[in-house]
């Protein structure tokens, strides 16, 4: 007995059959269209051939089927479960074979044509994205099947349409031969996840067209030529253009750039259709070893963007795409790499409109073959080359008319091979107006840029200096970090250090942070779920949560830091001289669109504010601008100027007053708090009284300060390790989070050696060390008081072999009834030694709960840097020197043990950390560890805090910025 199946196409390496040739995408025309998005009937089977194709016939009764939304993924709508892997294939690697267990979703949509649907002409059915393999029928007639999940496929259906009761049937298989080409670092999410549209195609309609719009920066003219498969005319009224298709015309124009996205409205008119054109004139070239647009070298301040929504997955609506673009523009981002597939085409329209450079990446990644040394890799197997060329063509033809697209990318982490060369040759022959990118080939044979991922600062500097070696062709190419600064959890650290290198060496043309958004899935019990939360056999945990946005699109501290690091205007100065140096860091725009303001602040309080006249500096120019005189009658104390550059008028992406850049210029230094040691320790009934404080006479532990109960004050060196502390398993560099645990720093023991009540001080001598190790910290707490205030001086001396840095060094203690925190120092958000660029010195206030940063996987977070003083829970604390402040309603140990935010249950005690220092953050979750200068070395240290009681009502109001 033999079994015959009709699913051989699933494992066929070809791209499919029946689909029309790819062509340019456009959002609208005067030809009618009908969206088939909405509610579809749905049936899920365990295997690819569990059901026959009778469901595709008209009259089939699907009333008992479930319903799903299209666009959508069925695993996010209650049918099966999502699964996350970084690069491992979640099925046996036996190309092109896939498992028999192959979830298959049958989709049905019955639709009527609108009453005014034209009776003449043809029609095209378009799918903008289906994962991973689809077979399509209309009214019982099979149209074909296709692969290439994030690419459009169209079918001619005009003769099959009926006025009413049309039955569209789509069978979608989760696994197919195409899955081997789509091993991107993301959730595996089958379904019809982009739009389904019926397009009327009248006689003489526009078929494919190619808008060539170059710019000559030496003459200020643009040359337009629109090639069209169907002859017609091109009109651009603003430019006085009215020419036949195929005929070039040169006129004076304003060029398009990401900073000045000037577009001209036009029309392509053929006998049967009028298509709106939005034309941006620009020229991209490789010149003098640099990427130049319109004759100017550009600096990419970019992000990698996977499409993501915490409820809908990769099924994004226009409003969400627009929100992404607006957030990018408001945070000074100027470039996007569409990792690792072409995005929804409407996203590129938004990039054209608002201004973003785009590296458009092909839907290609075969990363899982690295597990077998790239053996059988499809990109080096001629049988797969037609599928690779199909994917390249569908990307290029769809997106070729977008001025924002300045580079095509062959794909990501697919090794090397003949197929990639074939793709590069085809793309160059079809479109010579853009550059080619691919990171995986160290020879740069098929690319126009030298791209790397996660190169260390030192290596990037060597490349910038031309000391990197390698093939001659590679050494002559511009360099970009197509991925760097892995934004997983707390971080990324070291952004400012990278940016300094980009600004120093012309060859270094910037980079793209990995990545834009955490891919957490909204979950009723876990808050946001990540890999492993759905019972996956293989998964990569929270490695899928590595973005500058949290899943709900709230900016993380990493995005705030990135905005500051890449701000296009640099403001530095000499406070005593009363000047500020303004430098225009734009590539194309002058500063005419910006207004400047100043604020003179003493002890964080604004004393006087005003506007600052700054010339409209050209790109790259600087000017010394005189600040006003110090305001008359300004109080004494630590003073500084804060200068801001903000939008003078509203733009399409932000309102007037939006802050683009800022700088602070110190004038006078801080006064260090002092306490005269005039009070003496007084023994009592089991207690020692010193000034406003009481201590346990046996242990020397402080019990109250000014009547405020204080719990468990002690030296603290442990932090709940960050994703970057723990690093990645494949890295050969030291991973300090693991070493800290191995040393036992998460379980330190505190030995009391002596309690000494002297004439003017209470001294407590201890040794703090982990079990099973000889290394420890000899720690002395020295308490003094002037009667009203209490000073604690902590001295630590390392003993034994300390071969690793410390996570933190400071004290922690518990307070009750601490609801809000006021502080003078860095804010408003968290900051660490190598993530501190965005910390603005001022006075701030927040609820304790709002000090927490909601990383999807809980970890060390929420520290405020350079704190001079803080008030919380009835106490005022001043630092000598300034300190890091953290306050939370759970212990560090509870934070360390939590896997999700919902594991953190607030307690009755607020645990406060006052840290003398913290170890840096880095981006070792996939990139480099913190630079050595950000290491917290175990060495002798001394630091002090001054405590005093405050009223529960704030003493003086102050302005919160």
Short mmCIF file of N, CA, C and O in Angstrom, two decimals, residues 32 119 314 490 865:
data_model
loop_
_atom_site.label_atom_id
_atom_site.label_comp_id
_atom_site.label_asym_id
_atom_site.label_seq_id
_atom_site.Cartn_x
_atom_site.Cartn_y
_atom_site.Cartn_z
N UNK A 32 -9.70 50.83 -8.30
CA UNK A 32 -10.31 50.33 -7.06
C UNK A 32 -9.51 49.19 -6.45
O UNK A 32 -8.80 48.45 -7.13
N UNK A 119 -16.66 46.12 -14.11
CA UNK A 119 -16.86 44.83 -14.76
C UNK A 119 -15.78 44.52 -15.77
O UNK A 119 -15.57 43.37 -16.14
N UNK A 314 4.19 40.22 14.52
CA UNK A 314 4.69 40.98 13.37
C UNK A 314 3.56 41.54 12.52
O UNK A 314 3.81 42.06 11.42
N UNK A 490 19.49 45.81 31.22
CA UNK A 490 20.12 47.06 31.63
C UNK A 490 21.31 47.35 30.71
O UNK A 490 22.29 46.63 30.71
N UNK A 865 22.64 58.53 39.46
CA UNK A 865 24.07 58.76 39.56
C UNK A 865 24.37 60.16 40.07
O UNK A 865 23.53 61.08 39.98
#
